[in-house]
XYZ file of C-alpha atoms in Angstrom:
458
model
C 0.000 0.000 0.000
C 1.005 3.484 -1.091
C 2.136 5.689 2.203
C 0.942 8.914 1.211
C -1.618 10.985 2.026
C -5.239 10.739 -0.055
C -7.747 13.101 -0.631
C -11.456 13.734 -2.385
C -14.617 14.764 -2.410
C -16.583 12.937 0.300
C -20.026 14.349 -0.832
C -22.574 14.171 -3.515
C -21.593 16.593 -6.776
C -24.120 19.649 -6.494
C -25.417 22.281 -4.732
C -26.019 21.633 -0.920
C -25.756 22.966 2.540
C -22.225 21.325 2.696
C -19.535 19.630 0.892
C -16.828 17.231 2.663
C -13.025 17.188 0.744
C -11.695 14.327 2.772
C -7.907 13.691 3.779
C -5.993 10.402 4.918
C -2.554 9.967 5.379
C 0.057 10.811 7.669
C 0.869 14.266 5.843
C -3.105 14.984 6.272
C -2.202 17.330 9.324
C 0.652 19.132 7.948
C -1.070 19.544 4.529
C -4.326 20.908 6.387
C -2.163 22.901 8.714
C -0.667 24.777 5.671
C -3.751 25.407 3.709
C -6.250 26.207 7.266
C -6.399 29.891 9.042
C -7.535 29.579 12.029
C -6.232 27.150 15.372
C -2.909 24.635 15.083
C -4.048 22.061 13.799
C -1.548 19.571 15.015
C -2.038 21.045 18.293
C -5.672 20.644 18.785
C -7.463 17.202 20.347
C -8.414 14.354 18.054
C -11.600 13.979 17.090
C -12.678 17.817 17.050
C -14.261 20.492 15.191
C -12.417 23.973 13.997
C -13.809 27.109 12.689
C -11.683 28.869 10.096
C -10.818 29.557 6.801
C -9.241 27.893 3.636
C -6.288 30.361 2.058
C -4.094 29.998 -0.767
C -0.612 30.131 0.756
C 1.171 31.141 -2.119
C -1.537 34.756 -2.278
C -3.031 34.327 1.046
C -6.190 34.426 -0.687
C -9.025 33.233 1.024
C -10.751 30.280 -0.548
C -13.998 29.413 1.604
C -15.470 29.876 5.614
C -15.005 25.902 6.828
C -15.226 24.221 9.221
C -12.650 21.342 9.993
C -12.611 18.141 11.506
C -9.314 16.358 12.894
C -9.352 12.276 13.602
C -5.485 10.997 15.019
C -5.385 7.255 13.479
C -5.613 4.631 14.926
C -8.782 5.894 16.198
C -10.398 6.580 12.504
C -12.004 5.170 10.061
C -8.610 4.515 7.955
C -6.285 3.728 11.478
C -4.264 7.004 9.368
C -4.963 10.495 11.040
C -8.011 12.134 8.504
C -8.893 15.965 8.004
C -12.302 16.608 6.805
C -13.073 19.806 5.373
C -16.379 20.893 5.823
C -17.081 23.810 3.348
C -19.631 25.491 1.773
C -21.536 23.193 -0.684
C -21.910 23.426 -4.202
C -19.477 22.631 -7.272
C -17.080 25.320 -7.576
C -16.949 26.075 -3.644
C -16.070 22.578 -3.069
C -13.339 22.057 -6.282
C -11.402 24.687 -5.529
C -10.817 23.754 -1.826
C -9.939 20.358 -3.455
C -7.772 21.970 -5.719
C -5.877 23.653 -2.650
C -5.117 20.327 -1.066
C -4.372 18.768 -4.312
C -1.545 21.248 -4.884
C 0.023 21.054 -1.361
C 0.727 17.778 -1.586
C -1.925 15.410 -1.525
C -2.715 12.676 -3.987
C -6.580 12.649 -5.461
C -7.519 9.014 -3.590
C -8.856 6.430 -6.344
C -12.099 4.898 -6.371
C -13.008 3.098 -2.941
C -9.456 3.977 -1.543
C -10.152 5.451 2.196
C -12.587 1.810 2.554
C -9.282 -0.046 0.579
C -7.315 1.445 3.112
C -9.122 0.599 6.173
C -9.442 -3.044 5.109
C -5.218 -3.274 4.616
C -5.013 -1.284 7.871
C -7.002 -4.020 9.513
C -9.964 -2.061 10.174
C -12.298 -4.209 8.740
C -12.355 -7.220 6.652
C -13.302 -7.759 3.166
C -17.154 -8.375 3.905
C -18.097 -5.230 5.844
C -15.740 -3.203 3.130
C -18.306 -4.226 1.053
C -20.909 -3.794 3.531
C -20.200 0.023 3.072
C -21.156 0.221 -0.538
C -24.070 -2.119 0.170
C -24.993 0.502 2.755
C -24.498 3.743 0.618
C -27.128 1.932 -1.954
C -29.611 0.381 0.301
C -32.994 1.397 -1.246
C -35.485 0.063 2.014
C -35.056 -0.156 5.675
C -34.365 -3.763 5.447
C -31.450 -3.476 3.044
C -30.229 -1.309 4.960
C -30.534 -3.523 8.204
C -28.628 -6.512 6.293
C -25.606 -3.869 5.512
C -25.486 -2.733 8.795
C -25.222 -6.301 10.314
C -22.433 -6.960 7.887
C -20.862 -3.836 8.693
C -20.867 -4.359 12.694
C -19.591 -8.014 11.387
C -21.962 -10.775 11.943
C -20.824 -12.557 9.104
C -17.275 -12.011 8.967
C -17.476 -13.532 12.624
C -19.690 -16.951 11.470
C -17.329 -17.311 8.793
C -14.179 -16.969 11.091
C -15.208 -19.561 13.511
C -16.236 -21.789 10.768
C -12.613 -21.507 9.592
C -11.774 -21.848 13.037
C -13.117 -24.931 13.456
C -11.801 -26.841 9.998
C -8.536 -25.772 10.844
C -8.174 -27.032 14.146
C -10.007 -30.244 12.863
C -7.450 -30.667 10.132
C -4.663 -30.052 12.525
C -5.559 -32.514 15.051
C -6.188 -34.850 12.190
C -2.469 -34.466 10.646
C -1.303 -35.108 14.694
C -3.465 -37.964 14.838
C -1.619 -39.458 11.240
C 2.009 -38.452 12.122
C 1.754 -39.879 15.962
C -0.270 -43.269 15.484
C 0.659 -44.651 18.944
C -2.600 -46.539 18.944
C -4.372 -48.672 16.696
C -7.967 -46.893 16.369
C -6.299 -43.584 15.207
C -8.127 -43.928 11.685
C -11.125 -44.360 13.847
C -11.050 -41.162 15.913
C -9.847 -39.173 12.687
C -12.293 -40.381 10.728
C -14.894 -39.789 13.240
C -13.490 -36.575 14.248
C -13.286 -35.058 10.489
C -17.269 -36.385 9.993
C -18.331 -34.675 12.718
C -16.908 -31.216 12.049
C -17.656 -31.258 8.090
C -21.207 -32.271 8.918
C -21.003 -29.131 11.746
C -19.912 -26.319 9.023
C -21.670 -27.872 6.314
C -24.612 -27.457 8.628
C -24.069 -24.200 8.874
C -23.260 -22.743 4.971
C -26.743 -24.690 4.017
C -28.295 -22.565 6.799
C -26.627 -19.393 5.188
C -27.520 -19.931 1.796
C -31.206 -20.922 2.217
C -31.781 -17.364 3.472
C -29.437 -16.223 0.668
C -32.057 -15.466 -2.275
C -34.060 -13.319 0.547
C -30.816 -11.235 1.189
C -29.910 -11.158 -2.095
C -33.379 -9.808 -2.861
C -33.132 -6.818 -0.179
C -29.494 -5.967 -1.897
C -30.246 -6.108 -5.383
C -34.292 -5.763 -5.673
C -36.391 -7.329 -7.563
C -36.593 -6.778 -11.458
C -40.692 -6.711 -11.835
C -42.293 -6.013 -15.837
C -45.412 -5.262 -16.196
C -47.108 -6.432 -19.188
C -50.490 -7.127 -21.044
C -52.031 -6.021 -24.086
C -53.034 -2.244 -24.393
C -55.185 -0.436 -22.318
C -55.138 -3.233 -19.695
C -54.370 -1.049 -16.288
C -50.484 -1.169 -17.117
C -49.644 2.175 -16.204
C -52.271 2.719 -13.907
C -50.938 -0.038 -11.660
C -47.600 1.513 -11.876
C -48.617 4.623 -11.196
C -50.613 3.351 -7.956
C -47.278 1.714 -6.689
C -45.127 4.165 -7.297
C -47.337 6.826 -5.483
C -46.996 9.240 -8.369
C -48.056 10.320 -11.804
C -44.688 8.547 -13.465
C -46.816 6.892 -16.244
C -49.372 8.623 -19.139
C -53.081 6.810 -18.692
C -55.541 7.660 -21.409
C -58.377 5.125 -22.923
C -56.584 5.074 -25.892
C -54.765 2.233 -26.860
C -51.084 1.815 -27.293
C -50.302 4.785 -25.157
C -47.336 3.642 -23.398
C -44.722 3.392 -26.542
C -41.267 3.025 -24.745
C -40.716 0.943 -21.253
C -40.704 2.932 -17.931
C -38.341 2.467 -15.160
C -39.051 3.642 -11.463
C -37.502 1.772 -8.466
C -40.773 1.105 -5.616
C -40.697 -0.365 -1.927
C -43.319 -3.195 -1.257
C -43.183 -4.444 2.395
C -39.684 -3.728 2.289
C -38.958 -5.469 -0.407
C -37.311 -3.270 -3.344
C -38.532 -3.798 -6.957
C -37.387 -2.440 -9.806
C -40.772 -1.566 -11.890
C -40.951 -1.821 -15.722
C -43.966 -0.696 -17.588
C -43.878 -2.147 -20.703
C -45.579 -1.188 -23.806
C -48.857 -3.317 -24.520
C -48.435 -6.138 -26.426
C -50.207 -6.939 -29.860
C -50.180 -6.436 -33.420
C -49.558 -2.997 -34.797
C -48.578 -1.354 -38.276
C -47.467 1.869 -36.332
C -43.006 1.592 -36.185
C -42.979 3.866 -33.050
C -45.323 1.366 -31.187
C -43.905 -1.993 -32.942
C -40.103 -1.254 -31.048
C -41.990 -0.739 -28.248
C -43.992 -4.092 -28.103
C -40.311 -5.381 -29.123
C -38.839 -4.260 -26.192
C -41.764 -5.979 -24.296
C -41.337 -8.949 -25.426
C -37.204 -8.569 -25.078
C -37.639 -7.889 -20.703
C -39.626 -10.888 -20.223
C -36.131 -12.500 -20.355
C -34.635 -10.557 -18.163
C -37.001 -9.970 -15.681
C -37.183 -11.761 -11.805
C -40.948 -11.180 -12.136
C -43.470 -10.623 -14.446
C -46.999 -9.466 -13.946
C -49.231 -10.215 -16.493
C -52.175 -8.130 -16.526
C -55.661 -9.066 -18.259
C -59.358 -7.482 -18.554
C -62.369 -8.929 -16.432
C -64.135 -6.783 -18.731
C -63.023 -8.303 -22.093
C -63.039 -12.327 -23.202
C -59.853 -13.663 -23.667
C -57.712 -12.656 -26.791
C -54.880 -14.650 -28.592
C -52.856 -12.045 -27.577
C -53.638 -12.744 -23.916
C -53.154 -15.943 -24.610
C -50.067 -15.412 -26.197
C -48.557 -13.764 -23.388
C -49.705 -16.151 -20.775
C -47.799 -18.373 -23.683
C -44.801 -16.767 -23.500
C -43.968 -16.540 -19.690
C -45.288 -20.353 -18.965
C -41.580 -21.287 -18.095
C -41.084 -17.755 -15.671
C -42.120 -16.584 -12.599
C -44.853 -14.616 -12.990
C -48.443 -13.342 -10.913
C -51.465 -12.633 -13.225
C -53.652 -9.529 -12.385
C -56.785 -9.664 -13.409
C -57.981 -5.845 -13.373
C -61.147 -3.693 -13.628
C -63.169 -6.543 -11.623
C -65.760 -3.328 -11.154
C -66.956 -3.905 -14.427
C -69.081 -6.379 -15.739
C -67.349 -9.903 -15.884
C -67.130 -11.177 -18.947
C -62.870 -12.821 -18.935
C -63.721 -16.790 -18.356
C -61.330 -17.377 -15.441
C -61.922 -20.775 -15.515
C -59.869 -20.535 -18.660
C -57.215 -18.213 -17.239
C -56.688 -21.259 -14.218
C -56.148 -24.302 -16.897
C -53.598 -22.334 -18.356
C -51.535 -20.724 -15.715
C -51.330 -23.902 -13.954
C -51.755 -22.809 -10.563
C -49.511 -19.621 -10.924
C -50.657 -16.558 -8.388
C -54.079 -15.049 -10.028
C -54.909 -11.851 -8.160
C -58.204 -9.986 -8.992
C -58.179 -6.077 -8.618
C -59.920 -3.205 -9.915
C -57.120 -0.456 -9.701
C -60.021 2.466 -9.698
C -61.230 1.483 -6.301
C -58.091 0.230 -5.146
C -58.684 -2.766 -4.451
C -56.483 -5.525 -4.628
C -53.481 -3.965 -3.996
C -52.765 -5.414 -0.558
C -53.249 -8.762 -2.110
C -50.211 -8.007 -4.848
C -48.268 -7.370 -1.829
C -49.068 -9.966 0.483
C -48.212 -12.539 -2.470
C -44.822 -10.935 -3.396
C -43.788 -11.391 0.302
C -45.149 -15.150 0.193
C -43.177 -15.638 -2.950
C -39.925 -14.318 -2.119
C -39.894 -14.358 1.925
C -42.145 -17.388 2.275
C -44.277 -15.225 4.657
C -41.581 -13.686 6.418
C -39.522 -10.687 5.503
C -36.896 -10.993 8.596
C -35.667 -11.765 11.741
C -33.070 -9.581 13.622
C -30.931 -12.140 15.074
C -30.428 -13.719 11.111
C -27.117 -13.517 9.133
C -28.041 -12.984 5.939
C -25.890 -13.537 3.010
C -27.108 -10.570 0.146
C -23.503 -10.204 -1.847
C -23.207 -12.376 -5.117
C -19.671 -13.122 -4.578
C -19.995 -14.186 -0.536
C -22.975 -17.026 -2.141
C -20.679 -17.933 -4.933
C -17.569 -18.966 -2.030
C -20.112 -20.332 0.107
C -21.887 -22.950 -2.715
C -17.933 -23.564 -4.059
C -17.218 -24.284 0.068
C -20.276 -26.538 0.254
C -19.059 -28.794 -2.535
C -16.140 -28.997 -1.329
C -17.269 -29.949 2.065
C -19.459 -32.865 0.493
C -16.836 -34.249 -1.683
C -15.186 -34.617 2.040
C -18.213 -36.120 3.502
C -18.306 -38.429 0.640
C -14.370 -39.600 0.997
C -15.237 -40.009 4.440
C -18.315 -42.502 4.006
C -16.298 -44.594 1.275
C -13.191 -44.609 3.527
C -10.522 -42.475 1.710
C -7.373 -41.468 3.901
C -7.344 -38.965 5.906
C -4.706 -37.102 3.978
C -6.765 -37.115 0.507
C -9.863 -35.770 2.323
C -7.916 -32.999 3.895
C -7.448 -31.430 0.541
C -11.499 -30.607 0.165
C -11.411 -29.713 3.575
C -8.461 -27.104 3.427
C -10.208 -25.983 0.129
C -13.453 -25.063 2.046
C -11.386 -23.455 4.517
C -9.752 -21.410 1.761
C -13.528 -20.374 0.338
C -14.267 -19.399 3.064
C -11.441 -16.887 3.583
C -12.040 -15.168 0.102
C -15.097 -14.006 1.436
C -13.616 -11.921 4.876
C -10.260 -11.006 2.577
C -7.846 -13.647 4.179
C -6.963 -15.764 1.400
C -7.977 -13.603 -1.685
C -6.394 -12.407 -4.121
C -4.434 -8.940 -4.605
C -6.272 -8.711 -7.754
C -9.288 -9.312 -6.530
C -9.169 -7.025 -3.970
C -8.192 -4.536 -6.267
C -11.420 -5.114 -8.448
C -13.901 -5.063 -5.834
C -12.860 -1.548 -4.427
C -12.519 -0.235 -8.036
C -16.167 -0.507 -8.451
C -16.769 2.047 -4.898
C -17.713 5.421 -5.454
C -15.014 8.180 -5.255
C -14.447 9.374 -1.913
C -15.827 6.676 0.079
């Protein structure tokens, strides 16, 4: 690791009460002590607050009124002493105090370098580095709840004493082997390494059945919304996302182009699409629309497929019911306020007991019932519990499916009576999974990669 001092912008880009510049690095004093007018900084208490001003030293100019924080590592979020400039917000205000630093002898800090720091420092591991970015982009309470429990290191403290454990198993093992001074040694180390890779593996299934549910609360759920035109498309979109985001008219074909808005159900984050209706149409603006209908059904987690209690059903209904038979997928039957005239006994022989909601969107009704279903689907009923680890990063349920393999090619060397030695090596693998995930075994490169894709400043 480089041992110079970092700096950047710590705040959003735009105007605002304040803006942060951010310094870390053991010439962060001295650098802030040249550029700052006002009390010695290298004098002052760590972990306080100064009132002064930010001057050119070269013209004495004054730059901005701050206000500036000083943090003596080990004590910070780095373990290096950090300066944080708190000055007015607002672009220019906060570049050219950046530019000050910049030219007194600070480095502009790459992407994710003050959390890349902090991790080499010792700080934190791997997993609650990446807790931070999962916490900066929580979109619910919950998502935010799962970062934070990585963060404070729930995880990272499972997954050591799982490591723990398979280590101290394999070492008393390979004493066991090179010491044989009686004859049921195989015995005990063959009931010894049983009982420990049947304890962990124990554990990583518990971790990754609750996996897809943290996943979920990370990443959110990619929903499309589709049916033919005129169907209550945008209308339910609009109802969910609390505001006017989609154009509702009686005319058909309205919606040309697919509409994006991110919504909270329950909790649960979704990523709504409303898609252009879907049917047959001699108008080119509409026909890339419908293509691009058709196109997100591929992509999507979810689809809700949306048909008329008013109308009988069309081959194009059928056609979409058709084309998301192998998907995951509700149907909404809307405008159940009207006269009835969809056969829903035909509707149930072909969804094949798939989730059919009734609703009529202009009394609001059935809207609880959407909910309800998308946390039975995805949370089996359940959204949390507090005391649960959850596992939401792709990467941490990658390592921990790779470690349960491993773990079962052990069990199974075990059961068909394989020495010791030979199933050590899926053990020790396991154990090395399991250490990519808090940092201790990976890779420089891939430690590089995962920071690279942090926002600047953090």
């Amino acid at each position: 690791m480089k041992n110079d001092t970092i700096t950047a912008i710590s705040t959003a880009v735009g105007e605002g009460a304040i803006g942060i510049v951010r310094l870390s690095g053991p010439e962060a004093l001295d650098i802030s002590e040249k550029i700052f007018k006002g009390k010695n900084l290298k004098e002052v208490p760590s972990h306080t607050i100064h009132y002064g001003h930010i001057i050119d030293p070269l013209t004495d100019e004054k730059i901005d009124e701050v206000m500036v924080s000083v943090l003596i590592g080990p004590k910070t979020f780095t373990k290096e002493n950090i300066v944080e400039i708190n000055c007015h917000g607002g672009v220019v205000a906060v570049n050219r105090v950046l530019n000050i630093v910049l030219k007194n002898g600070a480095r502009l800090a790459e992407p994710g370098e003050f959390t890349k720091r902090a991790f080499l420092n010792g700080r934190i591991d791997l997993s609650q580095a990446e807790a931070v970015m999962d916490l900066i982009q929580a979109q619910t309470d919950k998502a935010m709840s799962v970062a934070m429990s990585q963060l404070e290191g729930r995880l990272s403290e499972l997954i050591r004493s799982l490591r723990q454990l398979l280590i101290e198993t394999i070492a008393q093992v390979e004493v066991n082997i090179d010491y044989p001074e009686y004859d049921d040694v195989e015995e005990m180390s063959h009931n010894m390494m049983e009982e420990k890779t049947k304890e962990v593996h124990k554990e990583i299934e518990k971790l990754l059945t609750v996996a897809n549910q943290g996943k979920i609360l990370r990443e959110g759920i990619q929903t499309a919304i589709v049916g033919r035109p005129n169907v209550g498309k945008s209308s339910l979109m609009n109802i969910l996302v609390q505001e006017e985001k989609a154009i509702v008219t009686n005319i058909p074909g309205t919606t040309r182009d697919m509409i994006e808005e991110h919504v909270n159900i329950r909790g649960i984050p979704l990523k709504l699409i409303d898609t252009a209706g879907i049917r047959e149409t001699e108008d080119q603006v509409e026909k890339i629309g419908v293509g691009r209908s058709r196109a997100v059904l591929q992509t999507a987690d979810l689809i809700l497929v949306m048909l008329n209690n008013n109308e009988e059903l069309t081959k194009e209904d059928k056609a979409i019911l058709k084309s998301v038979e192998e998907l995951d997928y509700f149907v909404l039957i809307n405008k159940v306020d009207l006269e009835k005239n969809l056969d829903l006994n035909e509707v149930e022989s072909i969804v094949s007991g798939n989730k059919i909601i009734e609703m009529s969107l202009t009394e609001d009704r059935g809207i609880n019932d959407l909910e309800q279903a998308l946390v039975d689907r995805f949370f089996k009923g359940e959204l949390s519990q507090k005391d649960m680890t959850y596992v939401s990063n792709a990467r941490h349920i990658d390592l921990l499916e790779q470690s349960k393999t491993a773990l079962e090619d052990a069990m199974n060397g075990i059961e068909l009576g394989i020495p010791m030695d030979i199933v050590q090596i899926d053990v020790t693998r396991t154990w090395e999974y399991l250490g990519e995930i808090i940092g201790d075994t990976a890779s420089e490169g891939l430690i590089d990669q995962l920071f690279s894709q942090f926002c600047l400043g953090k």
